[in-house]
CSV table of C-alpha atoms and ligand atoms in Angstrom, one decimal:
chain,number,residue,atom,x,y,z
A,1,UNK,CA,34.6,-22.7,-11.6
A,2,UNK,CA,37.6,-22.4,-9.1
A,3,UNK,CA,38.0,-25.2,-6.6
A,4,UNK,CA,38.8,-24.6,-3.0
A,5,UNK,CA,39.8,-27.3,-0.4
A,6,UNK,CA,38.4,-26.7,3.0
A,7,UNK,CA,39.9,-28.8,5.8
A,8,UNK,CA,37.6,-29.1,8.8
A,9,UNK,CA,34.8,-28.2,6.4
A,10,UNK,CA,32.1,-30.2,8.2
A,11,UNK,CA,32.7,-28.2,11.4
A,12,UNK,CA,31.1,-25.1,12.7
A,13,UNK,CA,32.9,-22.3,10.9
A,14,UNK,CA,33.9,-24.5,8.0
A,15,UNK,CA,30.3,-25.4,7.1
A,16,UNK,CA,29.2,-21.7,7.1
A,17,UNK,CA,32.3,-20.8,5.0
A,18,UNK,CA,31.4,-23.6,2.5
A,19,UNK,CA,28.0,-22.0,2.1
A,20,UNK,CA,29.5,-18.5,1.5
A,21,UNK,CA,32.1,-19.9,-1.0
A,22,UNK,CA,29.4,-21.8,-3.0
A,23,UNK,CA,27.2,-18.7,-3.0
A,24,UNK,CA,30.2,-16.8,-4.3
A,25,UNK,CA,30.7,-19.2,-7.2
A,26,UNK,CA,33.5,-21.4,-5.9
A,27,UNK,CA,33.4,-25.2,-6.0
A,28,UNK,CA,34.1,-26.6,-2.5
A,29,UNK,CA,35.9,-29.9,-1.6
A,30,UNK,CA,35.7,-30.7,2.1
A,31,UNK,CA,38.4,-32.7,3.9
A,32,UNK,CA,37.5,-33.8,7.4
A,33,UNK,CA,38.1,-36.7,9.8
A,34,UNK,CA,34.7,-36.2,11.5
A,35,UNK,CA,36.4,-36.1,14.9
A,36,UNK,CA,34.2,-33.2,16.0
A,37,UNK,CA,31.5,-33.1,13.4
A,38,UNK,CA,29.2,-35.2,11.3
A,39,UNK,CA,28.2,-35.3,7.6
A,40,UNK,CA,24.8,-33.8,8.6
A,41,UNK,CA,26.3,-30.4,7.9
A,42,UNK,CA,26.9,-31.4,4.2
A,43,UNK,CA,23.1,-32.0,4.0
A,44,UNK,CA,22.5,-28.6,5.6
A,45,UNK,CA,24.8,-26.9,3.1
A,46,UNK,CA,23.0,-28.6,0.3
A,47,UNK,CA,19.6,-27.5,1.6
A,48,UNK,CA,20.9,-23.9,1.7
A,49,UNK,CA,22.8,-23.7,-1.5
A,50,UNK,CA,21.4,-26.6,-3.6
A,51,UNK,CA,24.8,-28.1,-3.9
A,52,UNK,CA,26.4,-30.8,-1.7
A,53,UNK,CA,30.1,-30.2,-1.5
A,54,UNK,CA,32.4,-33.1,-2.4
A,55,UNK,CA,33.5,-34.8,0.8
A,56,UNK,CA,36.7,-36.7,1.6
A,57,UNK,CA,36.9,-38.3,5.0
A,58,UNK,CA,40.5,-37.9,5.9
A,59,UNK,CA,42.8,-37.1,8.8
A,60,UNK,CA,45.3,-34.3,8.0
A,61,UNK,CA,47.9,-36.0,10.2
A,62,UNK,CA,48.0,-38.9,7.7
A,63,UNK,CA,50.4,-37.6,5.2
A,64,UNK,CA,50.1,-40.4,2.6
A,65,UNK,CA,46.3,-40.3,2.6
A,66,UNK,CA,46.4,-36.5,2.4
A,67,UNK,CA,48.9,-36.6,-0.5
A,68,UNK,CA,46.6,-38.9,-2.3
A,69,UNK,CA,43.6,-36.6,-1.7
A,70,UNK,CA,45.5,-33.6,-2.8
A,71,UNK,CA,46.7,-35.4,-6.0
A,72,UNK,CA,43.0,-35.9,-6.9
A,73,UNK,CA,42.3,-32.2,-6.3
A,74,UNK,CA,45.5,-30.6,-7.5
A,75,UNK,CA,43.4,-28.1,-9.6
A,76,UNK,CA,42.4,-26.3,-6.4
A,77,UNK,CA,43.4,-22.7,-6.3
A,78,UNK,CA,43.5,-22.4,-2.5
A,79,UNK,CA,43.1,-24.1,0.8
A,80,UNK,CA,41.2,-22.9,3.9
A,81,UNK,CA,42.7,-24.8,6.8
A,82,UNK,CA,40.1,-25.0,9.7
A,83,UNK,CA,41.0,-28.6,10.8
A,84,UNK,CA,42.1,-28.4,14.4
A,85,UNK,CA,41.0,-29.5,17.9
A,86,UNK,CA,39.8,-26.5,19.9
A,87,UNK,CA,39.0,-27.4,23.5
A,88,UNK,CA,41.3,-25.3,25.7
A,89,UNK,CA,40.9,-27.4,28.9
A,90,UNK,CA,41.4,-30.7,27.1
A,91,UNK,CA,44.6,-29.3,25.5
A,92,UNK,CA,46.0,-28.7,29.0
A,93,UNK,CA,45.3,-32.4,29.8
A,94,UNK,CA,46.4,-33.8,26.5
A,95,UNK,CA,49.0,-31.4,25.1
A,96,UNK,CA,50.6,-34.0,22.7
A,97,UNK,CA,47.2,-34.7,21.1
A,98,UNK,CA,46.8,-31.0,20.4
A,99,UNK,CA,50.4,-30.3,19.2
A,100,UNK,CA,50.3,-33.4,17.0
A,101,UNK,CA,46.8,-32.9,15.5
A,102,UNK,CA,47.0,-29.1,15.0
A,103,UNK,CA,50.6,-28.7,14.0
A,104,UNK,CA,51.4,-32.0,12.1
A,105,UNK,CA,48.0,-31.5,10.3
A,106,UNK,CA,49.0,-28.0,9.3
A,107,UNK,CA,52.5,-29.0,8.2
A,108,UNK,CA,51.1,-31.8,6.1
A,109,UNK,CA,48.7,-29.5,4.4
A,110,UNK,CA,51.5,-27.0,3.7
A,111,UNK,CA,53.7,-29.8,2.3
A,112,UNK,CA,50.9,-31.0,0.0
A,113,UNK,CA,50.2,-27.5,-1.2
A,114,UNK,CA,53.9,-27.1,-2.0
A,115,UNK,CA,54.1,-30.4,-3.8
A,116,UNK,CA,50.9,-29.8,-5.9
A,117,UNK,CA,51.7,-26.1,-6.3
A,118,UNK,CA,48.5,-24.8,-4.7
A,119,UNK,CA,49.5,-21.2,-3.8
A,120,UNK,CA,47.0,-19.7,-1.4
A,121,UNK,CA,46.2,-20.7,2.2
A,122,UNK,CA,43.9,-19.2,4.8
A,123,UNK,CA,44.8,-20.2,8.3
A,124,UNK,CA,42.3,-20.2,11.2
A,125,UNK,CA,44.0,-18.3,14.0
A,126,UNK,CA,42.5,-16.9,17.2
A,127,UNK,CA,42.4,-13.8,19.4
A,128,UNK,CA,44.0,-16.1,22.0
A,129,UNK,CA,47.4,-15.1,20.4
A,130,UNK,CA,47.0,-11.7,22.1
A,131,UNK,CA,46.8,-13.2,25.6
A,132,UNK,CA,46.0,-10.5,28.2
A,133,UNK,CA,46.4,-7.4,26.0
A,134,UNK,CA,47.9,-4.2,27.5
A,135,UNK,CA,45.8,-1.9,25.3
A,136,UNK,CA,42.3,-2.2,23.9
A,137,UNK,CA,41.1,-2.6,21.3
A,138,UNK,CA,43.8,-4.9,19.8
A,139,UNK,CA,45.2,-4.2,16.4
A,140,UNK,CA,47.2,-6.8,14.4
A,141,UNK,CA,50.3,-4.9,15.6
A,142,UNK,CA,49.4,-5.4,19.3
A,143,UNK,CA,52.3,-7.5,20.7
A,144,UNK,CA,51.5,-11.2,21.0
A,145,UNK,CA,51.7,-12.8,24.5
A,146,UNK,CA,52.8,-16.2,25.5
A,147,UNK,CA,49.8,-18.5,25.1
A,148,UNK,CA,48.2,-19.8,28.2
A,149,UNK,CA,47.3,-23.3,26.9
A,150,UNK,CA,48.7,-25.8,24.4
A,151,UNK,CA,45.7,-25.0,22.2
A,152,UNK,CA,46.7,-21.3,22.2
A,153,UNK,CA,50.3,-22.3,21.5
A,154,UNK,CA,49.2,-24.3,18.4
A,155,UNK,CA,47.8,-21.0,17.0
A,156,UNK,CA,51.0,-19.0,17.9
A,157,UNK,CA,53.3,-21.7,16.4
A,158,UNK,CA,50.9,-22.3,13.5
A,159,UNK,CA,51.1,-18.7,12.5
A,160,UNK,CA,54.9,-18.9,12.6
A,161,UNK,CA,55.0,-22.1,10.5
A,162,UNK,CA,52.8,-20.5,7.8
A,163,UNK,CA,55.0,-17.3,7.8
A,164,UNK,CA,58.2,-19.3,7.5
A,165,UNK,CA,56.8,-21.4,4.6
A,166,UNK,CA,55.7,-18.3,2.7
A,167,UNK,CA,59.1,-16.7,3.3
A,168,UNK,CA,60.8,-19.8,1.9
A,169,UNK,CA,58.5,-20.1,-1.2
A,170,UNK,CA,57.8,-17.0,-3.3
A,171,UNK,CA,55.0,-18.9,-5.0
A,172,UNK,CA,53.1,-19.3,-1.7
A,173,UNK,CA,50.8,-16.7,-0.1
A,174,UNK,CA,48.8,-16.8,3.1
A,175,UNK,CA,46.2,-15.0,5.2
A,176,UNK,CA,46.1,-15.4,8.9
A,177,UNK,CA,42.7,-14.8,10.3
A,178,UNK,CA,42.4,-14.1,14.0
A,179,UNK,CA,38.8,-14.8,15.0
A,180,UNK,CA,37.4,-13.2,18.1
A,181,UNK,CA,34.3,-15.0,19.5
A,182,UNK,CA,32.3,-16.7,16.7
A,183,UNK,CA,28.6,-17.2,17.6
A,184,UNK,CA,25.3,-17.7,15.9
A,185,UNK,CA,24.2,-20.0,13.1
A,186,UNK,CA,23.0,-19.8,9.5
A,187,UNK,CA,19.6,-17.9,9.4
A,188,UNK,CA,18.0,-21.0,7.8
A,189,UNK,CA,18.6,-23.0,10.9
A,190,UNK,CA,20.1,-25.8,8.8
A,191,UNK,CA,23.7,-25.5,10.0
A,192,UNK,CA,25.2,-24.3,13.3
A,193,UNK,CA,27.5,-25.2,16.1
A,194,UNK,CA,27.3,-28.7,17.4
A,195,UNK,CA,29.4,-29.0,20.6
A,196,UNK,CA,29.9,-32.5,21.8
A,197,UNK,CA,29.3,-33.1,25.5
A,198,UNK,CA,29.1,-30.1,27.9
A,199,UNK,CA,29.9,-26.9,26.1
A,200,UNK,CA,33.0,-24.9,27.2
A,201,UNK,CA,31.9,-21.7,25.4
A,202,UNK,CA,29.4,-19.2,26.5
A,203,UNK,CA,26.9,-19.1,23.6
A,204,UNK,CA,26.1,-22.9,23.3
A,205,UNK,CA,25.9,-22.9,27.1
A,206,UNK,CA,23.3,-20.1,27.0
A,207,UNK,CA,21.2,-21.8,24.3
A,208,UNK,CA,21.4,-25.2,26.0
A,209,UNK,CA,20.3,-23.7,29.3
A,210,UNK,CA,17.5,-21.8,27.6
A,211,UNK,CA,16.4,-25.1,26.1
A,212,UNK,CA,16.4,-26.8,29.5
A,213,UNK,CA,19.2,-29.2,28.6
A,214,UNK,CA,21.4,-27.6,31.3
A,215,UNK,CA,19.8,-26.5,34.6
A,216,UNK,CA,21.7,-23.2,35.1
A,217,UNK,CA,24.4,-21.1,33.4
A,218,UNK,CA,27.4,-20.5,35.6
A,219,UNK,CA,28.8,-17.0,35.1
A,220,UNK,CA,32.5,-17.0,35.8
A,221,UNK,CA,33.4,-13.9,38.0
A,222,UNK,CA,31.7,-10.6,38.6
A,223,UNK,CA,34.7,-8.8,40.1
A,224,UNK,CA,36.7,-8.0,37.0
A,225,UNK,CA,38.0,-4.4,36.4
A,226,UNK,CA,35.3,-3.8,33.7
A,227,UNK,CA,32.3,-1.4,33.9
A,228,UNK,CA,29.9,-4.1,35.2
A,229,UNK,CA,32.5,-6.5,36.7
A,230,UNK,CA,32.0,-9.2,34.0
A,231,UNK,CA,34.4,-10.3,31.3
A,232,UNK,CA,34.1,-8.5,27.9
A,233,UNK,CA,34.4,-10.2,24.5
A,234,UNK,CA,33.9,-9.4,20.9
A,235,UNK,CA,31.1,-11.7,19.6
A,236,UNK,CA,31.2,-12.1,15.9
A,237,UNK,CA,28.4,-13.6,13.8
A,238,UNK,CA,29.6,-16.8,12.1
A,239,UNK,CA,28.1,-15.8,8.8
A,240,UNK,CA,30.1,-12.5,8.9
A,241,UNK,CA,33.2,-14.6,9.6
A,242,UNK,CA,32.4,-16.9,6.7
A,243,UNK,CA,32.2,-13.9,4.4
A,244,UNK,CA,35.6,-12.7,5.6
A,245,UNK,CA,37.1,-16.0,4.3
A,246,UNK,CA,35.7,-15.4,0.9
A,247,UNK,CA,37.1,-11.8,0.9
A,248,UNK,CA,40.5,-13.1,2.1
A,249,UNK,CA,40.7,-15.7,-0.6
A,250,UNK,CA,39.7,-13.3,-3.3
A,251,UNK,CA,42.3,-10.9,-2.1
A,252,UNK,CA,45.0,-13.5,-2.6
A,253,UNK,CA,43.6,-14.8,-5.9
A,254,UNK,CA,43.7,-11.2,-7.2
A,255,UNK,CA,47.5,-11.2,-6.6
A,256,UNK,CA,48.3,-10.0,-3.1
A,257,UNK,CA,51.6,-11.7,-2.2
A,258,UNK,CA,53.2,-12.6,1.1
A,259,UNK,CA,51.4,-13.0,4.4
A,260,UNK,CA,48.4,-10.8,5.5
A,261,UNK,CA,47.0,-10.9,9.0
A,262,UNK,CA,43.5,-9.7,10.0
A,263,UNK,CA,41.5,-9.4,13.2
A,264,UNK,CA,37.9,-10.6,12.6
A,265,UNK,CA,35.6,-9.0,15.1
A,266,UNK,CA,32.9,-6.4,15.3
A,267,UNK,CA,35.0,-3.8,17.1
A,268,UNK,CA,32.5,-3.7,20.0
A,269,UNK,CA,32.8,-5.6,23.3
A,270,UNK,CA,29.9,-7.0,25.3
A,271,UNK,CA,30.1,-8.3,28.9
A,272,UNK,CA,28.8,-11.7,29.8
A,273,UNK,CA,25.8,-10.1,31.5
A,274,UNK,CA,25.1,-7.9,28.5
A,275,UNK,CA,25.1,-11.0,26.3
A,276,UNK,CA,22.6,-12.8,28.6
A,277,UNK,CA,20.3,-9.7,28.6
A,278,UNK,CA,20.6,-9.3,24.8
A,279,UNK,CA,19.7,-13.0,24.4
A,280,UNK,CA,16.5,-12.4,26.5
A,281,UNK,CA,15.6,-9.3,24.5
A,282,UNK,CA,16.2,-11.0,21.2
A,283,UNK,CA,14.4,-14.3,21.9
A,284,UNK,CA,12.1,-13.6,24.8
A,285,UNK,CA,13.7,-16.4,26.8
A,286,UNK,CA,15.4,-15.7,30.1
A,287,UNK,CA,18.4,-17.9,31.0
A,288,UNK,CA,18.7,-18.9,34.7
A,289,UNK,CA,22.2,-18.1,35.9
A,290,UNK,CA,24.4,-18.0,39.0
A,291,UNK,CA,27.6,-16.1,39.6
A,292,UNK,CA,30.5,-18.3,40.5
A,293,UNK,CA,34.3,-17.9,40.8
A,294,UNK,CA,36.5,-16.7,38.0
A,295,UNK,CA,37.6,-19.4,35.5
A,296,UNK,CA,41.3,-20.0,35.3
A,297,UNK,CA,43.0,-18.4,32.3
A,298,UNK,CA,40.1,-16.1,31.4
A,299,UNK,CA,41.2,-12.7,29.9
A,300,UNK,CA,39.3,-9.9,31.6
A,301,UNK,CA,38.5,-7.9,28.4
A,302,UNK,CA,39.3,-8.1,24.7
A,303,UNK,CA,37.8,-6.7,21.6
A,304,UNK,CA,39.1,-6.2,18.1
A,305,UNK,CA,40.2,-3.2,16.0
A,306,UNK,CA,39.1,-4.7,12.7
A,307,UNK,CA,39.8,-1.6,10.5
A,308,UNK,CA,42.6,-3.4,8.6
A,309,UNK,CA,40.1,-6.0,7.3
A,310,UNK,CA,37.7,-3.1,6.4
A,311,UNK,CA,40.4,-1.3,4.5
A,312,UNK,CA,42.2,-4.1,2.7
A,313,UNK,CA,39.4,-6.7,2.3
A,314,UNK,CA,36.5,-4.3,2.2
A,315,UNK,CA,34.9,-6.6,4.9
A,316,UNK,CA,32.9,-5.5,7.9
A,317,UNK,CA,30.8,-7.3,10.4
A,318,UNK,CA,27.2,-6.6,9.4
A,319,UNK,CA,24.8,-8.9,11.2
A,320,UNK,CA,23.1,-7.2,14.2
A,321,UNK,CA,23.7,-9.0,17.6
A,322,UNK,CA,19.9,-9.6,18.0
A,323,UNK,CA,19.8,-11.5,14.7
A,324,UNK,CA,22.8,-13.5,15.7
A,325,UNK,CA,21.3,-14.5,19.0
A,326,UNK,CA,18.0,-15.4,17.2
A,327,UNK,CA,19.9,-17.7,14.8
A,328,UNK,CA,21.7,-19.4,17.6
A,329,UNK,CA,18.4,-20.0,19.3
A,330,UNK,CA,16.7,-21.3,16.1
A,331,UNK,CA,19.6,-23.7,15.6
A,332,UNK,CA,19.3,-24.9,19.2
A,333,UNK,CA,15.6,-25.6,18.8
A,334,UNK,CA,16.2,-27.4,15.4
A,335,UNK,CA,19.0,-29.5,16.7
A,336,UNK,CA,16.9,-30.5,19.7
A,337,UNK,CA,14.1,-31.6,17.4
A,338,UNK,CA,16.6,-33.7,15.4
A,339,UNK,CA,17.8,-35.5,18.5
A,340,UNK,CA,14.3,-36.3,19.9
B,1,NAD,P1,35.0,-27.4,14.8
B,1,NAD,O1,35.5,-28.4,15.8
B,1,NAD,O2,33.5,-27.3,14.6
B,1,NAD,O3,35.6,-27.7,13.3
B,1,NAD,C1,36.9,-28.2,13.2
B,1,NAD,C2,36.8,-29.4,12.2
B,1,NAD,O4,38.0,-30.0,12.0
B,1,NAD,C3,35.9,-30.5,12.8
B,1,NAD,O5,34.9,-30.9,11.8
B,1,NAD,C4,36.9,-31.7,13.0
B,1,NAD,O6,36.2,-32.9,12.8
B,1,NAD,C5,37.9,-31.4,12.0
B,1,NAD,N1,39.3,-31.9,12.4
B,1,NAD,C6,40.0,-31.8,13.5
B,1,NAD,N2,41.2,-32.3,13.4
B,1,NAD,C7,41.2,-32.9,12.2
B,1,NAD,C8,42.3,-33.6,11.4
B,1,NAD,N3,43.4,-33.9,12.0
B,1,NAD,N4,42.0,-33.9,10.2
B,1,NAD,C9,40.8,-33.6,9.6
B,1,NAD,N5,39.8,-33.0,10.2
B,1,NAD,C10,40.1,-32.6,11.5
B,1,NAD,O7,35.6,-26.0,15.2
B,1,NAD,P2,35.3,-24.6,14.6
B,1,NAD,O8,34.8,-23.8,15.7
B,1,NAD,O9,34.7,-24.6,13.3
B,1,NAD,O10,36.8,-24.1,14.4
B,1,NAD,C11,37.5,-24.0,13.2
B,1,NAD,C12,38.9,-23.4,13.3
B,1,NAD,O11,38.8,-22.1,13.9
B,1,NAD,C13,39.8,-24.2,14.3
B,1,NAD,O12,41.1,-24.2,13.7
B,1,NAD,C14,39.7,-23.5,15.6
B,1,NAD,O13,40.9,-23.6,16.4
B,1,NAD,C15,39.6,-22.0,15.0
B,1,NAD,N6,39.0,-21.1,16.0
B,1,NAD,C16,37.7,-21.4,16.5
B,1,NAD,C17,37.2,-20.5,17.4
B,1,NAD,C18,35.8,-20.7,17.9
B,1,NAD,O14,35.4,-20.1,18.9
B,1,NAD,N7,35.0,-21.6,17.3
B,1,NAD,C19,37.9,-19.3,17.8
B,1,NAD,C20,39.1,-19.1,17.2
B,1,NAD,C21,39.7,-20.0,16.3
B,2,UD1,C1,37.8,-19.5,24.8
B,2,UD1,C2,39.2,-19.9,24.9
B,2,UD1,C3,40.0,-19.4,23.7
B,2,UD1,C4,39.3,-20.0,22.4
B,2,UD1,C5,37.9,-19.7,22.4
B,2,UD1,C6,37.2,-20.3,21.2
B,2,UD1,C7,39.7,-20.0,27.3
B,2,UD1,C8,40.4,-19.3,28.5
B,2,UD1,N1,39.7,-19.3,26.2
B,2,UD1,O1,37.7,-18.1,24.7
B,2,UD1,O2,41.3,-19.8,23.8
B,2,UD1,O3,40.0,-19.5,21.3
B,2,UD1,O4,37.2,-20.1,23.6
B,2,UD1,O5,37.1,-21.7,21.4
B,2,UD1,O6,39.1,-21.1,27.5
B,2,UD1,N2,31.6,-17.9,30.4
B,2,UD1,C9,30.8,-18.1,31.5
B,2,UD1,N3,30.2,-19.2,31.6
B,2,UD1,C10,30.3,-20.3,30.8
B,2,UD1,C11,31.2,-20.1,29.7
B,2,UD1,C12,31.8,-18.9,29.5
B,2,UD1,O7,30.6,-17.1,32.3
B,2,UD1,O8,29.7,-21.4,31.0
B,2,UD1,C13,32.3,-16.6,30.2
B,2,UD1,C14,33.8,-16.7,30.2
B,2,UD1,O9,34.3,-16.5,31.5
B,2,UD1,C15,34.2,-15.6,29.2
B,2,UD1,C16,33.1,-15.5,28.2
B,2,UD1,O10,32.0,-16.2,28.9
B,2,UD1,O11,34.3,-14.4,29.9
B,2,UD1,C17,33.4,-16.1,26.9
B,2,UD1,O12,33.8,-17.4,27.2
B,2,UD1,P1,34.1,-18.5,26.0
B,2,UD1,O13,32.9,-18.6,25.1
B,2,UD1,O14,34.6,-19.8,26.6
B,2,UD1,O15,35.2,-17.8,25.1
B,2,UD1,P2,36.7,-17.3,25.5
B,2,UD1,O16,37.0,-17.5,26.9
B,2,UD1,O17,36.8,-15.9,25.0
């Protein structure tokens, strides 16, 4: 059985990817400092797959501890590096925390991979690297724009660091995955997104408002140059996203060299209002909302051209939006039950 190290593996996308990897026959080792997650997700993964991944509590910015952990898992054939802080607003307030955590962490992982000769890395990037795109949908060749936040910069710079390391080391290969807007939860309801405090992102705000935890959803702006005036995003089911990581890893393990970059989205954009309506249709629950001013830094519209992932990885988003919204709602209800 091939071993894979997942940094940030107790988090939202990491835990779903751990499930997908285990279901595809890989053995998973999770490295996480639990700064934005708990070990509850390991229990959820075990309930779904029957196997609890090995867990190492570790901070990727601590090089000596990381080296020690890698030395004990030097038989791994690849690393999926999710570990990062991701709150855009906080990154504006605390840029050094974000640059240090996200970039020092990445550099330490790459250093350990080089030392222990682990050849393949998947790096979690983001559609944020496209900024406000001039043409839609965006392909991987759409020019990148200067990032609007330190968080976004860590993705632009992170991609560059990975590319430079692969260019310098012919034994290393990498896949940069640019996620659009991941939403939903595992259909079992055993794992999902666990935002701490008030959510910044739309989907957890919708489910928390639907559950009565938040009184009202504030919709940021209805005067955009889009068909209904609301911002448009490409909402991708987290289980589809997880499957793409397995495909990316298999692509590298089967010998694809160099750096590959893929957009991971559905190829279809939904406006904020369309998503609110789709949530009501899928769950029968109406979410109270009010329209307020635009949020600073919001991109009016972005959705993916994901044909490259389809061609090269044979991966496509499959889960219908209604199922995704139902899984998000199921997870919200389950996590509410756990807290009470
Ligand atoms: P998450 O916060 O749920 O998971 C990230 C995990 O990394 C957490 O468990 C956290 O405890 C851990 N972590 C953070 N810093 C660490 C460090 N220094 N050492 C060890 N562990 C550390 O976030 P997520 O939504 O699962 O995101 C995973 C990755 O995908 C991140 O790199 C994020 O930037 C990227 N991404 C997420 C989205 C999104 O909307 N969720 C969109 C685009 C890109
Ligand atoms: C945001 C980040 C992006 C990051 C991504 C994942 C910004 C500007 N962008 O993307 O860098 O990669 O999260 O973490 O923060 N909305 C509301 N009300 C809400 C919340 C959101 O109307 O309470 C709207 C937003 O205006 C946007 C859409 O919903 O139009 C999606 O927002 P969000 O889920 O925060 O994702 P992004 O802004 O796409």
